[in-house]
Coordinates of C-alpha atoms in Angstrom, one line a residue:
X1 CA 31.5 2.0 -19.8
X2 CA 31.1 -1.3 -19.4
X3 CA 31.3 -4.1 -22.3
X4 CA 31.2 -7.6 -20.5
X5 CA 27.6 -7.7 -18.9
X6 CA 25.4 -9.3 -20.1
X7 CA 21.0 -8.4 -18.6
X8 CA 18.8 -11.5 -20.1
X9 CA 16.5 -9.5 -22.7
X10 CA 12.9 -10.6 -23.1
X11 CA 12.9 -11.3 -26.9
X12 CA 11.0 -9.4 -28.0
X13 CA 13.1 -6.6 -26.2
X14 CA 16.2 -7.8 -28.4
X15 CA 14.2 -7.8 -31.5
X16 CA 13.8 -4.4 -30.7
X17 CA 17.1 -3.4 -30.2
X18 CA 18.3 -5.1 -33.4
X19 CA 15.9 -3.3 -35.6
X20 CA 17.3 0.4 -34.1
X21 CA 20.3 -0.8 -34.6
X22 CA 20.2 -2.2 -37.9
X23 CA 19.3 0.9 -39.2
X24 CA 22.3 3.3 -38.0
X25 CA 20.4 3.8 -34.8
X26 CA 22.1 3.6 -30.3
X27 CA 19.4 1.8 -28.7
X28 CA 19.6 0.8 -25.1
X29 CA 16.7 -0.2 -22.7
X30 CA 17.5 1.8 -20.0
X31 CA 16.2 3.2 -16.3
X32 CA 14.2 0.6 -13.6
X33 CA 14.7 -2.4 -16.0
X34 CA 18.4 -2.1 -16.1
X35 CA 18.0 -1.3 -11.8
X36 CA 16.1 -4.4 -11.0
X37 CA 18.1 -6.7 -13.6
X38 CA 21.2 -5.5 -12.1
X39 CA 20.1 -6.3 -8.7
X40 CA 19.1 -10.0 -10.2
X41 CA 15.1 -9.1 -10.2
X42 CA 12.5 -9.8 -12.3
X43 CA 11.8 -6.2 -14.4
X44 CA 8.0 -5.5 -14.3
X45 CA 8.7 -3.4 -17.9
X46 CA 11.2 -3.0 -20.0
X47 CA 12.0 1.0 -21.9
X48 CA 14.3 1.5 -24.7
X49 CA 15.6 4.9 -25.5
X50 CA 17.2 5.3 -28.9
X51 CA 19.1 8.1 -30.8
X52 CA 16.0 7.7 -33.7
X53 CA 13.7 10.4 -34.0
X54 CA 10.1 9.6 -33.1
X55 CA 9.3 9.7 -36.6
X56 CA 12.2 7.9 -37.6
X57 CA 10.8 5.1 -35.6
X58 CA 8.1 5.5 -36.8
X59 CA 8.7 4.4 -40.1
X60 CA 11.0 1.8 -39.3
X61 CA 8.5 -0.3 -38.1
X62 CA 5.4 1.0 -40.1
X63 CA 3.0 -2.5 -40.5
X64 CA 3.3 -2.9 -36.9
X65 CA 0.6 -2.0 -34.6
X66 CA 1.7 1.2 -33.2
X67 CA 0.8 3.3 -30.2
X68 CA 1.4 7.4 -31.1
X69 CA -0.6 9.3 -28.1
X70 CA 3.3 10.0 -26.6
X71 CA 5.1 10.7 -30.1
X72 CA 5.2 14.5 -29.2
X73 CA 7.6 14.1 -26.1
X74 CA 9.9 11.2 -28.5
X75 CA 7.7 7.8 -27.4
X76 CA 6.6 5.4 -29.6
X77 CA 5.2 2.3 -28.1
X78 CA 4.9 -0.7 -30.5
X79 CA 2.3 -3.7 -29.8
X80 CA 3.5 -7.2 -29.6
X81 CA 2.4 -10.2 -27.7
X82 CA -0.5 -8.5 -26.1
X83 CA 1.9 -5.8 -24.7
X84 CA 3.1 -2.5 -25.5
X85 CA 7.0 -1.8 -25.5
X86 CA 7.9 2.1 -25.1
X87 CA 10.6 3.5 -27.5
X88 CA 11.7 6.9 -26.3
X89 CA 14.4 9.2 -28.2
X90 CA 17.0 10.6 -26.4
X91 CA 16.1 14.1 -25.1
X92 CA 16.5 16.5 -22.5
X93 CA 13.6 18.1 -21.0
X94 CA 12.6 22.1 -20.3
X95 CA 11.3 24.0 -17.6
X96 CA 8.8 22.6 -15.3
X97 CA 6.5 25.3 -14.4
X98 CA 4.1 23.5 -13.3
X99 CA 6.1 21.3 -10.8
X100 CA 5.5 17.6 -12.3
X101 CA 6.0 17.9 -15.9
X102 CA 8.0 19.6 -18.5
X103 CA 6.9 22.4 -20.6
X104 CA 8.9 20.8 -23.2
X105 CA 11.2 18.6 -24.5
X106 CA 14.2 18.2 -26.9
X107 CA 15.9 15.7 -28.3
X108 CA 19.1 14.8 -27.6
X109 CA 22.1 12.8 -29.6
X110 CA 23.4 11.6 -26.7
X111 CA 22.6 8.9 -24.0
X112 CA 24.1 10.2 -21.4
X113 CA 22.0 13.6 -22.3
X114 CA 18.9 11.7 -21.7
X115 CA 19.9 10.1 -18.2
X116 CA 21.0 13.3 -16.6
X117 CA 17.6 14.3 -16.6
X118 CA 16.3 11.1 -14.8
X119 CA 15.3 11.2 -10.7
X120 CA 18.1 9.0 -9.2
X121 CA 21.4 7.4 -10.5
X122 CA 20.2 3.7 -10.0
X123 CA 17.5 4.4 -12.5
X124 CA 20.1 6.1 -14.3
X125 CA 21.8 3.9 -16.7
X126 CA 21.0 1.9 -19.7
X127 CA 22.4 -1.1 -21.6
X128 CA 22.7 -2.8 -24.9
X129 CA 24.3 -5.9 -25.8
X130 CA 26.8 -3.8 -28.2
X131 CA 27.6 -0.8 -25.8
X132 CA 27.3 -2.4 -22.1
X133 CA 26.5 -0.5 -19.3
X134 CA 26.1 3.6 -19.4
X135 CA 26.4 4.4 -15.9
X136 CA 27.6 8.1 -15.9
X137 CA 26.2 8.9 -12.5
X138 CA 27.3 6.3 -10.6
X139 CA 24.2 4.2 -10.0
X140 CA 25.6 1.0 -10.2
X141 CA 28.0 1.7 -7.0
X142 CA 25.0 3.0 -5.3
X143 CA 23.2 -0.1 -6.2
X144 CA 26.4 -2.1 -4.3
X145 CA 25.8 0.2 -1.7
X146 CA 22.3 0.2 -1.1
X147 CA 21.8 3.5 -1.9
X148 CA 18.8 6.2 -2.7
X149 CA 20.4 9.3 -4.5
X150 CA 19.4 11.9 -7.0
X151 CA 21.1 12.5 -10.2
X152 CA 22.9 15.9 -10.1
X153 CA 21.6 19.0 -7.8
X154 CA 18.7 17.4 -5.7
X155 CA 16.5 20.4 -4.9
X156 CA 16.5 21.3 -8.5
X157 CA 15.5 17.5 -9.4
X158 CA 12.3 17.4 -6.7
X159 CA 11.7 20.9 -8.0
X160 CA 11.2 19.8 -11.3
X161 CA 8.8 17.3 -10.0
X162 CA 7.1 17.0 -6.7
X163 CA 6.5 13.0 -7.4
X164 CA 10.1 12.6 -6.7
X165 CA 9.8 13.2 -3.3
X166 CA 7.8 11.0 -2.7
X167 CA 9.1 8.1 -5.6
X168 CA 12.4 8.2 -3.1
X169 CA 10.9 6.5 0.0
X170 CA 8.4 4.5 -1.9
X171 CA 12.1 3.0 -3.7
X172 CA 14.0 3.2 -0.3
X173 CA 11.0 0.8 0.9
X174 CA 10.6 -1.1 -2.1
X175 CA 14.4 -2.0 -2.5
X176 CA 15.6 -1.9 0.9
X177 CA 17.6 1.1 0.9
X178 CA 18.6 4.7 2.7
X179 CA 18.1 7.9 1.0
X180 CA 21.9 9.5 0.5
X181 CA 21.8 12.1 3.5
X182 CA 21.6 15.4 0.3
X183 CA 18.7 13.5 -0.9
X184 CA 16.8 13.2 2.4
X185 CA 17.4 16.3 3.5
X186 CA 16.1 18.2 0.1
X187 CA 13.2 15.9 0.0
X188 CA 12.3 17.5 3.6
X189 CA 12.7 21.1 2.5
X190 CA 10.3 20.2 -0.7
X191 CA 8.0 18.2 0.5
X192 CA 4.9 21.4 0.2
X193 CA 5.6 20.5 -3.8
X194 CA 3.8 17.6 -3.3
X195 CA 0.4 19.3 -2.7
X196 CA 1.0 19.9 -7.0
X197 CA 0.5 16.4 -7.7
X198 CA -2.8 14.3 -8.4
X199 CA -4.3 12.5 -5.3
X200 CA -4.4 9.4 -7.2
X201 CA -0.7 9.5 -8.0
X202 CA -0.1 10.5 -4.5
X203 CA -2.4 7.2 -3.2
X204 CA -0.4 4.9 -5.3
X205 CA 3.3 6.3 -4.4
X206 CA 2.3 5.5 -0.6
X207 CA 0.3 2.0 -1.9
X208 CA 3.3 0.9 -3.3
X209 CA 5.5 2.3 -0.3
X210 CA 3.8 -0.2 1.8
X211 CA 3.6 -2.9 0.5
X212 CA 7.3 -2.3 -0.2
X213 CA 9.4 -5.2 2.5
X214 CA 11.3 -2.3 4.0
X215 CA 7.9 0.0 4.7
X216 CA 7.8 0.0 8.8
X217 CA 11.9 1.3 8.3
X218 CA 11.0 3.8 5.3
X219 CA 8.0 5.4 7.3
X220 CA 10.3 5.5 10.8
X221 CA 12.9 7.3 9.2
X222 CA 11.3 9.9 6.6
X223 CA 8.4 10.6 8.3
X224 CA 9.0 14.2 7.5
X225 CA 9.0 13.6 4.4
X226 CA 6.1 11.7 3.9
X227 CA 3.9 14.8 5.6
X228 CA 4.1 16.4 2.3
X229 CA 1.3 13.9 1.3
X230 CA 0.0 13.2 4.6
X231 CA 0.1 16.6 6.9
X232 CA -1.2 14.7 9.5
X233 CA 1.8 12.9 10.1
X234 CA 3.5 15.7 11.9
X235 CA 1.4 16.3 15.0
X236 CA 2.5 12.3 15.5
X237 CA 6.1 12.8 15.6
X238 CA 7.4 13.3 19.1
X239 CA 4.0 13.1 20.6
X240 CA 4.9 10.9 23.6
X241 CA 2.9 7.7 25.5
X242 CA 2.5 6.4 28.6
X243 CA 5.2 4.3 29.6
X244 CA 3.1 1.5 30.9
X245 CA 2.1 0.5 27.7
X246 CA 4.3 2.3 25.4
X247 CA 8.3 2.7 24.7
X248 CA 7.3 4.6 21.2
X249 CA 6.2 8.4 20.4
X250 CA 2.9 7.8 18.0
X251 CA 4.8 8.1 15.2
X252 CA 7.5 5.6 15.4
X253 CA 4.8 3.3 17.0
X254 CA 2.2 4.0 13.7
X255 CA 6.0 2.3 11.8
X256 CA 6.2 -0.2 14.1
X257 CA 3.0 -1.4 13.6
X258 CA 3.2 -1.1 9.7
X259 CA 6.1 -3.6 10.0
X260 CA 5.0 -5.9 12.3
X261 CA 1.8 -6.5 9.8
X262 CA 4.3 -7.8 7.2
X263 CA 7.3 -9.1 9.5
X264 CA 4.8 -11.2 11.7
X265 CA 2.7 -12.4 8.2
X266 CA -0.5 -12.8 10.6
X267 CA -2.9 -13.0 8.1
X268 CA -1.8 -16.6 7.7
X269 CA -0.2 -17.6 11.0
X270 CA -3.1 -16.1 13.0
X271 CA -5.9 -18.5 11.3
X272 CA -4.7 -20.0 8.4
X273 CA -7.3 -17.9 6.3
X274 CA -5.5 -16.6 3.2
X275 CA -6.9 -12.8 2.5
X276 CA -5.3 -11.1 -0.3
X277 CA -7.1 -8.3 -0.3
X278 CA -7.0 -8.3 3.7
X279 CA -3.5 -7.5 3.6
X280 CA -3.6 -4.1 1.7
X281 CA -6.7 -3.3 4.1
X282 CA -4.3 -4.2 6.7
X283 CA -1.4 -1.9 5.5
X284 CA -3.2 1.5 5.5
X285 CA -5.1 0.9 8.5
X286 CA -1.7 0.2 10.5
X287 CA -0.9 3.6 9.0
X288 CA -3.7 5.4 10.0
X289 CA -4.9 4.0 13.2
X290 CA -3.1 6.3 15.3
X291 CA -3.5 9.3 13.7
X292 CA -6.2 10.5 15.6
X293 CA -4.1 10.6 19.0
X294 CA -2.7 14.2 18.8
X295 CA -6.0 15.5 18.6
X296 CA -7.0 13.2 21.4
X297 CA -3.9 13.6 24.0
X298 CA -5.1 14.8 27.3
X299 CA -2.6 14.1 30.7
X300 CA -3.6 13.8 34.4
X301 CA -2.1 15.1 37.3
X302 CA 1.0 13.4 37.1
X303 CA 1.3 14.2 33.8
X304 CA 0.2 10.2 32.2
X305 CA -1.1 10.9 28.9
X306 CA -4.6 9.3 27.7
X307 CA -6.0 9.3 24.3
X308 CA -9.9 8.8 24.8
X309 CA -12.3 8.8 21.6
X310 CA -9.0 8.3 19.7
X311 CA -10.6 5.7 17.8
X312 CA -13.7 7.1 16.6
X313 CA -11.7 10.0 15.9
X314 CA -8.9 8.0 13.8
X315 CA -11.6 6.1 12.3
X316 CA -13.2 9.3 10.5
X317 CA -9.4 10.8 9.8
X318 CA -9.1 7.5 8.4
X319 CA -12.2 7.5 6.0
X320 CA -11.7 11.3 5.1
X321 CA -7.5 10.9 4.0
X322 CA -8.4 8.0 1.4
X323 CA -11.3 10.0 0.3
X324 CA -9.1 12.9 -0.1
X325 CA -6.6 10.5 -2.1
X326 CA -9.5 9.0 -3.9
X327 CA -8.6 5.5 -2.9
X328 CA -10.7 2.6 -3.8
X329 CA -14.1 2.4 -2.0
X330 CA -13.4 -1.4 0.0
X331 CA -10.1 0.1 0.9
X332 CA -11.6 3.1 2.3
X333 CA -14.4 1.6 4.4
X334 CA -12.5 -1.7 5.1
X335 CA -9.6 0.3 6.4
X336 CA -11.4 3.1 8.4
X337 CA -14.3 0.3 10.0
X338 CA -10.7 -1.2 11.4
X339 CA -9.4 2.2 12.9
X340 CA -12.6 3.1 14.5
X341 CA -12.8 0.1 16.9
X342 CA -8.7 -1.1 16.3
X343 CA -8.6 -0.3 20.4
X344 CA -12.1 -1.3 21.5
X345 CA -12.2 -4.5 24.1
X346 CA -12.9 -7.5 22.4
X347 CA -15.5 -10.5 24.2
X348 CA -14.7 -13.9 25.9
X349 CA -18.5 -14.8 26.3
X350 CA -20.0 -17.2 22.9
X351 CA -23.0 -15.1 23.1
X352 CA -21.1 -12.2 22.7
X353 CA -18.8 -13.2 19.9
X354 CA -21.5 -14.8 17.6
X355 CA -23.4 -11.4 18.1
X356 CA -19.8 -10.1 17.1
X357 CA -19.6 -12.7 14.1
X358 CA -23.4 -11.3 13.3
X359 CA -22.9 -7.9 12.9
X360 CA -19.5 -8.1 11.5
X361 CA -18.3 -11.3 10.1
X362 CA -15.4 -13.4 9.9
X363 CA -13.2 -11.5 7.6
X364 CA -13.4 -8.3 9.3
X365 CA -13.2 -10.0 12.5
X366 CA -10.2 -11.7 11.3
X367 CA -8.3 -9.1 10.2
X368 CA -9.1 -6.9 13.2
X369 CA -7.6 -9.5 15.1
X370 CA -4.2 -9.0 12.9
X371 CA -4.2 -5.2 13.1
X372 CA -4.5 -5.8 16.7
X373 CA -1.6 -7.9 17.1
X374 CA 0.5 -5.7 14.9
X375 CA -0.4 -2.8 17.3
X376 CA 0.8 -4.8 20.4
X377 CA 4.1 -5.4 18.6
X378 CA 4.8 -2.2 18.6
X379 CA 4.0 -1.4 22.6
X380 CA 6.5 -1.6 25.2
X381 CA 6.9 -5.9 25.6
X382 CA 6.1 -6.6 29.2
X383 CA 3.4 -8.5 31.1
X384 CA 0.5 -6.0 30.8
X385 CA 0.9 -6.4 26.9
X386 CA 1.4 -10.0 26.7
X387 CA -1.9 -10.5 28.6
X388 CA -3.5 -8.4 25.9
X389 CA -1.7 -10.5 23.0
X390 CA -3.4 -13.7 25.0
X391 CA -6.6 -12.2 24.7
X392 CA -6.2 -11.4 20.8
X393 CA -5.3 -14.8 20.3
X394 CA -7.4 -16.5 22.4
X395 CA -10.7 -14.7 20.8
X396 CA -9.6 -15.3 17.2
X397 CA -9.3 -19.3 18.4
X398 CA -12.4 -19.3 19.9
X399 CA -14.2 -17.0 17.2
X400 CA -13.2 -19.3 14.5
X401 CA -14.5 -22.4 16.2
X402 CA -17.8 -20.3 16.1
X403 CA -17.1 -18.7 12.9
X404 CA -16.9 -22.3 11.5
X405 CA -19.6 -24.6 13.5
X406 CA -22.0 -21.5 15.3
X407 CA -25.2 -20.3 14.0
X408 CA -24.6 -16.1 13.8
X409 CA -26.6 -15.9 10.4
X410 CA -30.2 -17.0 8.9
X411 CA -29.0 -18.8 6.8
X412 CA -27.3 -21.2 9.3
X413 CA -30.8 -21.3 11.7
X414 CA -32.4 -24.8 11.2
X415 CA -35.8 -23.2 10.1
X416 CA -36.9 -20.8 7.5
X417 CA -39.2 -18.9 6.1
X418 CA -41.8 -21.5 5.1
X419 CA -41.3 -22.7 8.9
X420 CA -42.6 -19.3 10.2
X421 CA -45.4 -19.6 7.3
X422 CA -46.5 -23.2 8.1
X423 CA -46.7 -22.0 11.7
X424 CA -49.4 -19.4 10.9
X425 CA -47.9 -16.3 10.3
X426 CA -48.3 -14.2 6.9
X427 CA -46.5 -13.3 4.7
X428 CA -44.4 -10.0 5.1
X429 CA -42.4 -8.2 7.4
X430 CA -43.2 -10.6 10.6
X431 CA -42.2 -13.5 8.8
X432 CA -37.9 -11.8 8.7
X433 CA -38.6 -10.3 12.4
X434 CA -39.6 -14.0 13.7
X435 CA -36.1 -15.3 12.3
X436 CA -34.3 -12.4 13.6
X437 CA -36.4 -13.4 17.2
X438 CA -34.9 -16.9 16.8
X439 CA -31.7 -16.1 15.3
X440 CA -31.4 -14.2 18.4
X441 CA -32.0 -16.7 21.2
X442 CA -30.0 -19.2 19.4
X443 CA -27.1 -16.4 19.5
X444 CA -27.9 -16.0 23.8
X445 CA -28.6 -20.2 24.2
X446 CA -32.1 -19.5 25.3
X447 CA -32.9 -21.6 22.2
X448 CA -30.9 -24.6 20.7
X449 CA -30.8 -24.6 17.2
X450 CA -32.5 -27.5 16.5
X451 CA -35.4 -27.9 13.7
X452 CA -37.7 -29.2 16.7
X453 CA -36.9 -26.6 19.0
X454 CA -37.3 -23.6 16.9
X455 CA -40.4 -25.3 15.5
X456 CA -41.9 -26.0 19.0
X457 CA -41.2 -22.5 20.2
X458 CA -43.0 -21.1 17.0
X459 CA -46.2 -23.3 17.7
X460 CA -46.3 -22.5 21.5
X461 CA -46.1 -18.7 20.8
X462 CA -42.4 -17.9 21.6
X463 CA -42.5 -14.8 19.3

């Protein structure tokens, strides 16, 4: 135990912690706030466990707003400041028949009762002002050492709960650090368990995984591991490219790629254009773009594998896994519309590109451009690839020139409605298909777009 650190409370975290103690009560916070304070970060929430009993706690701050839907399993959160702060008795928990939560729980006397039951030593230790640091498990070493590692046995830990499995990569990616060798390898054998858990949990363990700084490592390493939420991973590893292009299998190109998207920060150095949302976009369809290539993979003669239709075909994996995971429906179409054409040629001709702009716009266009880029990262780096960078680059300069100053919608065509009107047509569908005519040879520079010009072709019957 130790009795000289000192972790800055929030106050009304102290408050807290004062009041348990006051009356006779151990009170710590304890688990990821101790983790990230430790490793001089920002906690996004702060948990005290205490030696009260829920209904202990209960009563010692009756007149407070109280939250009781977890009092069964020993958590009382109390309301302050617009926030809830969770108060948990000590306790150690039962079987776990089901594979993700307890059948029950008992409470405990003991601190070091309640953190044997957590997933991995760094979240494994708690603190008070009065007591220090209880760190029974070693996680503050593995902290020092930049380690992942499972309290006690870890088969029977991912047994108990199939999240764990994957909660230890998202962590590896999140905190920058390696899954102690025991703890991969049982996280490999139990990866089935995590067909027991929700799809929505499932779609935020891998959300979080990468946007983690450490996600294109996390994913090269484990991606074994990660196929017990995403099967389709598998067929990936090992399935080789053609050297020409390629020094990666699929798989450890699909990390690659993933990497590059934050290491390279092109959705800012590409175009300047800040797109918050763009980036989580980005992220999943990095992961998924490839996805489709086993199913793809045929070889020639000389034994050169190909991939045709791999887009179209990673495009609808792509839409159908975040369906499956019930991810958010501009995450699902944003990110499989970028898989389906991620490979597809991309125009040098102004015609071409404002028809481009037209049917897609800039944002998409933009961050097809990025996912693009990330992809080349991850090829082999000689000339054939650098002459496909160039052309990346050199259509996103020119197609936000265009983007900015060409006329690719209606609303940017120097006539409008009443134009077509005062020019003799009436009213209904015509009137939309005359500016779509327009729009049109504006888009190929058989018109100008100029207000006399699109009015003089109107009067002499251009439609």
């Amino acid at each position: 135990m130790e009795t000289k650190l000192q972790l800055p409370l929030p106050p009304v975290v102290a408050a807290l912690l004062r009041t348990l103690q006051a009356a006779g009560h151990q009170a710590f916070v304890v688990g990821g706030c101790v983790r990230d304070s430790l490793l001089g970060r920002a906690p996004e929430d702060w948990d005290i466990c205490t030696s009260a009993q829920p209904g202990e706690v209960e009563a010692l701050f009756q007149g407070r707003r109280l939250l009781l839907n977890g009092k069964k399993h020993g958590t009382v959160a109390v309301v302050e400041g617009g926030k809830s702060w969770e108060i948990t008795t000590f306790r150690c928990d039962g079987a776990y028949s089901d594979g993700r939560h307890p059948d029950a729980v008992r409470f405990v006397p003991d601190v070091r009762q309640d953190l044997a039951r957590r997933d991995f030593t760094v979240n494994a230790m708690a603190w008070s002002p009065a007591a220090g640091l209880v760190d029974p498990f070693g996680g503050q070493a593995d902290l020092r050492a930049g380690v992942l590692r499972c309290v006690g046995d870890p088969n029977a830990r991912f047994a108990e709960d199939a999240l764990r499995v994957l909660r230890a990569p998202r962590f590896a990616a999140q905190l920058g650090f390696a899954l102690e060798p025991g703890t991969a390898a049982a996280a490999r054998r139990c990866r089935g368990g995590v067909a027991l858990v929700s799809p929505e949990r499932i779609f935020t363990e891998l959300d979080k995984l990468l946007a983690g700084a450490q996600a294109g490592r996390v994913l090269a390493q484990y991606g074994e591991i990660l196929a017990g939420a995403l099967p389709e991973i598998l067929p990936c590893i090992g399935c080789t490219q053609p050297s020409r292009w390629h020094c990666y299998d699929v798989w450890q190109h699909t990390a690659v790629a993933v990497g590059a998207v934050e290491a390279h920060a092109l959705a800012q150095t590409l175009t300047g254009h800040g797109d918050a949302r763009g980036a989580r976009v980005l992220r999943w369809a990095a992961l998924l773009h490839d996805l489709g290539k086993p199913a793809c993979r045929t070889e020639d003669a000389d034994g050169t594998a190909h991939f045709p239709g791999h887009n179209q075909r990673g495009g609808r994996m792509a839409r159908e896994i975040l369906l499956r995971l019930r991810a958010p429906a501009s995450l699902t179409e944003g990110a499989a519309a970028l898989v389906a054409v991620h490979d597809a040629p991309l125009p040098a001709a102004d015609a071409d590109i404002l028809r481009l702009l037209h049917r897609r716009g800039a944002v998409f266009l933009r961050r097809l451009c990025q996912l693009k880029l990330a992809d080349l990262a991850a090829h082999a780096q000689n000339a054939a690839v650098t002459a496909r960078w160039q052309e990346v680059t050199q259509f996103a300069a020119r197609m936000e020139t265009l983007a900015a100053d060409g006329c690719y919608r209606l609303d940017r065509l120097a006539v409008n409605g009443g134009d077509v009107l005062a020019a003799g047509l009436r009213p209904g569908p015509a009137v939309g298909q005359a500016l779509d005519i327009l729009l049109n040879a504006v888009m190929d520079g058989t018109l100008p777009n100029e207000r006399t010009a699109l009015l003089a072709a109107l009067q002499r019957g251009f439609l």
